[in-house]
Amino acid sequence: MELAHYSDFAVRLVNTEEPARGKDSLTSVEVVRELFGSASQMARRVTEADLPRFRAIRTRLRAVFTAADEGDHTGAVDLLNSLLLEFPVSPQISGHDVLDEEGRPRWHMHLADHSSNATTGYAAICAMGLAFHLTEFGADRLGLCQAPPCRNAYLDTSTNRSRRYCSDRCATRANVAAYRARKRLEAEHTDRTGLTHETSQESTTPAER
């Protein structure tokens, strides 16, 4: 597993909260355990005491995405470095259980879990994953959705660094909102002038065009 893949853990945690909507789904041990995905061994250690800890880590991770989204890349790196210092990881080579076509192990880097509690382990994975993603792809690849009121975090993996929304749904919603706004402005212009855009074009001479 590529270490940058662990950055998905950070996105999952950050997006359990929608500040603009006043929503927070991080309300139970079960929800926290679902964040771990296939890392079930670590998830089994989650207790009620981890809930406030996870919320605190979530706030710090969102700050990293916010700084990156606002173009403060140095600030994003500083915030991420503080997490890396506080929650170190133990990388190990793994792959003995995954074989290639010739029966040889597919060796890869894996983050071993030697943490004292579930929060510490999860925070370490998030920090290291984001660190690898940032250094491999750039700080501008960490963003927050531009479709108000959604401010979900996302990782931009597009070839031309063009991603602005967390999902196709938000992209569609933003495009529809922009289209309606244009139509509203056109209607207001028509009300003021009594001319449609097409009529205005027809009333000009070829030289004026």
Coordinates of C-alpha atoms in Angstrom, one line a residue:
M1 CA 0.0 0.0 0.0
E2 CA 1.4 3.4 -1.0
L3 CA 1.8 5.6 2.1
A4 CA 0.0 8.5 0.4
H5 CA -3.1 6.2 0.5
Y6 CA -3.3 6.8 4.2
S7 CA -4.3 10.4 3.5
D8 CA -7.8 9.1 2.9
F9 CA -8.1 8.5 6.7
A10 CA -7.7 12.3 7.2
V11 CA -10.4 13.1 4.7
R12 CA -12.8 10.6 6.3
L13 CA -12.3 12.2 9.7
V14 CA -12.5 15.8 8.6
N15 CA -15.7 15.2 6.7
T16 CA -17.6 13.8 9.7
E17 CA -18.3 17.5 10.4
E18 CA -20.1 20.1 8.3
P19 CA -19.5 23.3 10.2
A20 CA -21.6 25.5 7.9
R21 CA -24.6 23.2 8.4
G22 CA -24.0 22.6 12.1
K23 CA -23.8 18.9 11.5
D24 CA -21.5 16.4 13.3
S25 CA -21.8 12.7 12.7
L26 CA -18.9 11.8 15.1
T27 CA -21.3 10.9 17.8
S28 CA -20.7 7.2 18.7
V29 CA -18.0 4.6 19.1
E30 CA -19.5 2.8 16.1
V31 CA -19.0 5.8 13.9
V32 CA -15.4 6.1 14.9
R33 CA -14.8 2.5 14.2
E34 CA -16.2 2.8 10.7
L35 CA -13.5 5.4 10.0
F36 CA -10.8 2.7 10.3
G37 CA -12.1 0.7 7.3
S38 CA -10.1 -2.4 6.9
A39 CA -7.9 -1.6 9.9
S40 CA -10.2 -3.6 12.1
Q41 CA -7.6 -4.5 14.8
M42 CA -7.0 -0.9 15.7
A43 CA -10.8 -0.1 15.5
R44 CA -11.5 -2.6 18.2
R45 CA -9.6 -0.5 20.7
V46 CA -12.0 2.5 20.3
T47 CA -13.8 3.5 23.5
E48 CA -16.0 6.4 24.5
A49 CA -12.9 8.3 25.7
D50 CA -11.7 8.5 22.1
L51 CA -14.7 10.6 20.9
P52 CA -13.5 14.0 22.2
R53 CA -9.9 13.1 21.2
F54 CA -11.0 12.3 17.6
R55 CA -12.9 15.6 17.5
A56 CA -9.8 17.5 18.6
I57 CA -7.7 15.8 16.0
R58 CA -10.4 16.5 13.4
T59 CA -10.1 20.3 14.2
R60 CA -6.4 20.2 13.7
L61 CA -6.6 18.3 10.4
R62 CA -9.2 20.7 9.1
A63 CA -6.8 23.5 9.9
V64 CA -4.3 21.9 7.6
F65 CA -6.8 21.7 4.7
T66 CA -8.0 25.2 5.3
A67 CA -4.4 26.6 5.2
A68 CA -3.6 24.7 2.0
D69 CA -6.9 25.8 0.4
E70 CA -6.2 29.4 1.2
G71 CA -2.8 29.2 -0.3
D72 CA -0.9 29.3 3.0
H73 CA 1.2 26.3 2.1
T74 CA 3.9 27.0 4.7
G75 CA 1.2 27.3 7.4
A76 CA -0.3 23.9 6.2
V77 CA 3.2 22.3 6.5
D78 CA 3.8 23.8 9.9
L79 CA 0.5 22.4 11.2
L80 CA 1.1 19.0 9.7
N81 CA 4.6 18.9 11.1
S82 CA 3.3 19.5 14.6
L83 CA 1.0 16.5 14.2
L84 CA 3.9 14.4 12.9
L85 CA 6.0 15.3 16.0
E86 CA 3.1 14.6 18.4
F87 CA 2.0 11.3 16.7
P88 CA 5.0 9.5 15.3
V89 CA 4.6 6.3 13.2
S90 CA 6.5 3.0 12.8
P91 CA 6.8 2.2 9.1
Q92 CA 7.5 -1.4 8.2
I93 CA 8.0 -3.3 5.0
S94 CA 5.1 -5.7 4.4
G95 CA 3.9 -7.9 1.5
H96 CA 4.4 -11.5 2.6
D97 CA 0.7 -12.0 2.4
V98 CA 0.3 -10.4 -1.1
L99 CA 2.0 -12.3 -4.0
D100 CA 2.7 -11.3 -7.6
E101 CA 2.1 -13.4 -10.7
E102 CA 5.3 -15.4 -10.0
G103 CA 4.5 -16.1 -6.4
R104 CA 6.9 -13.5 -5.0
P105 CA 5.9 -11.1 -2.3
R106 CA 4.7 -7.6 -3.4
W107 CA 6.8 -5.7 -0.9
H108 CA 5.4 -2.3 0.1
M109 CA 5.6 0.2 3.0
H110 CA 3.1 -0.3 5.8
L111 CA 2.4 1.8 8.9
A112 CA 2.6 -0.5 11.9
D113 CA 0.4 0.2 14.8
H114 CA 2.1 0.4 18.2
S115 CA 0.0 3.2 19.6
S116 CA -1.3 3.3 23.1
N117 CA -4.9 4.1 22.1
A118 CA -7.1 4.3 19.0
T119 CA -6.9 8.1 18.7
T120 CA -3.1 8.1 18.7
G121 CA -2.9 5.4 16.1
Y122 CA -5.5 7.1 13.8
A123 CA -3.8 10.5 14.2
A124 CA -0.4 9.1 13.2
I125 CA -1.9 7.4 10.1
C126 CA -3.6 10.7 9.1
A127 CA -0.5 12.8 9.6
M128 CA 1.8 10.5 7.8
G129 CA -0.6 10.0 4.9
L130 CA -1.1 13.7 4.4
A131 CA 2.6 14.3 4.6
F132 CA 3.3 11.8 1.8
H133 CA 0.5 13.1 -0.3
L134 CA 1.6 16.8 0.2
T135 CA 5.3 16.1 -0.6
E136 CA 4.5 13.9 -3.6
F137 CA 1.7 16.0 -5.2
G138 CA 2.0 19.5 -3.6
A139 CA 0.2 21.4 -0.9
D140 CA -2.3 22.8 -3.4
R141 CA -3.7 19.3 -3.8
L142 CA -5.3 19.6 -0.4
G143 CA -8.6 21.5 -0.7
L144 CA -12.0 22.3 0.7
C145 CA -15.2 22.1 -1.4
Q146 CA -16.1 25.4 -3.1
A147 CA -19.8 24.7 -3.3
P148 CA -21.4 26.6 -0.4
P149 CA -22.3 25.6 2.3
C150 CA -20.3 22.4 1.8
R151 CA -16.7 22.7 3.0
N152 CA -15.8 19.0 2.9
A153 CA -12.1 18.2 2.5
Y154 CA -10.8 16.5 -0.6
L155 CA -7.5 15.4 -2.2
D156 CA -7.0 16.7 -5.7
T157 CA -5.7 13.9 -7.9
S158 CA -6.7 15.5 -11.3
T159 CA -4.0 15.8 -13.9
N160 CA -4.3 19.6 -14.3
R161 CA -4.9 20.5 -10.6
S162 CA -8.4 21.6 -11.5
R163 CA -10.5 20.0 -8.8
R164 CA -12.7 22.5 -6.8
Y165 CA -15.4 20.3 -5.3
C166 CA -15.5 17.3 -3.0
S167 CA -17.9 15.3 -5.2
D168 CA -19.8 15.3 -8.6
R169 CA -22.9 16.2 -6.7
C170 CA -21.4 19.4 -5.3
A171 CA -19.9 20.2 -8.7
T172 CA -23.3 19.8 -10.4
R173 CA -25.0 21.9 -7.7
A174 CA -22.4 24.7 -8.1
N175 CA -22.8 24.7 -11.9
V176 CA -26.6 24.9 -11.6
A177 CA -26.3 27.7 -9.1
A178 CA -24.0 29.6 -11.4
Y179 CA -26.3 29.1 -14.4
R180 CA -29.3 30.4 -12.4
A181 CA -27.3 33.4 -11.2
R182 CA -26.5 34.3 -14.9
K183 CA -30.1 33.9 -15.9
R184 CA -31.2 36.1 -13.0
L185 CA -28.8 38.8 -14.0
E186 CA -30.0 38.6 -17.6
A187 CA -33.6 39.0 -16.5
E188 CA -32.7 42.0 -14.3
H189 CA -30.9 43.6 -17.2
T190 CA -34.0 43.0 -19.4
D191 CA -36.3 44.5 -16.8
R192 CA -34.1 47.6 -16.7
T193 CA -33.5 48.1 -20.4
G194 CA -36.5 46.4 -22.0
L195 CA -34.1 44.6 -24.3
T196 CA -33.1 41.0 -24.4
H197 CA -29.5 40.1 -25.1
E198 CA -30.4 39.0 -28.6
T199 CA -32.5 42.1 -29.3
S200 CA -29.6 44.3 -28.1
Q201 CA -27.3 42.5 -30.5
E202 CA -29.7 42.9 -33.4
S203 CA -30.1 46.7 -32.8
T204 CA -26.4 47.3 -33.3
T205 CA -24.9 47.9 -36.7
P206 CA -22.2 45.7 -38.1
A207 CA -19.7 48.4 -37.5
E208 CA -20.7 48.7 -33.9
R209 CA -20.2 45.0 -33.4

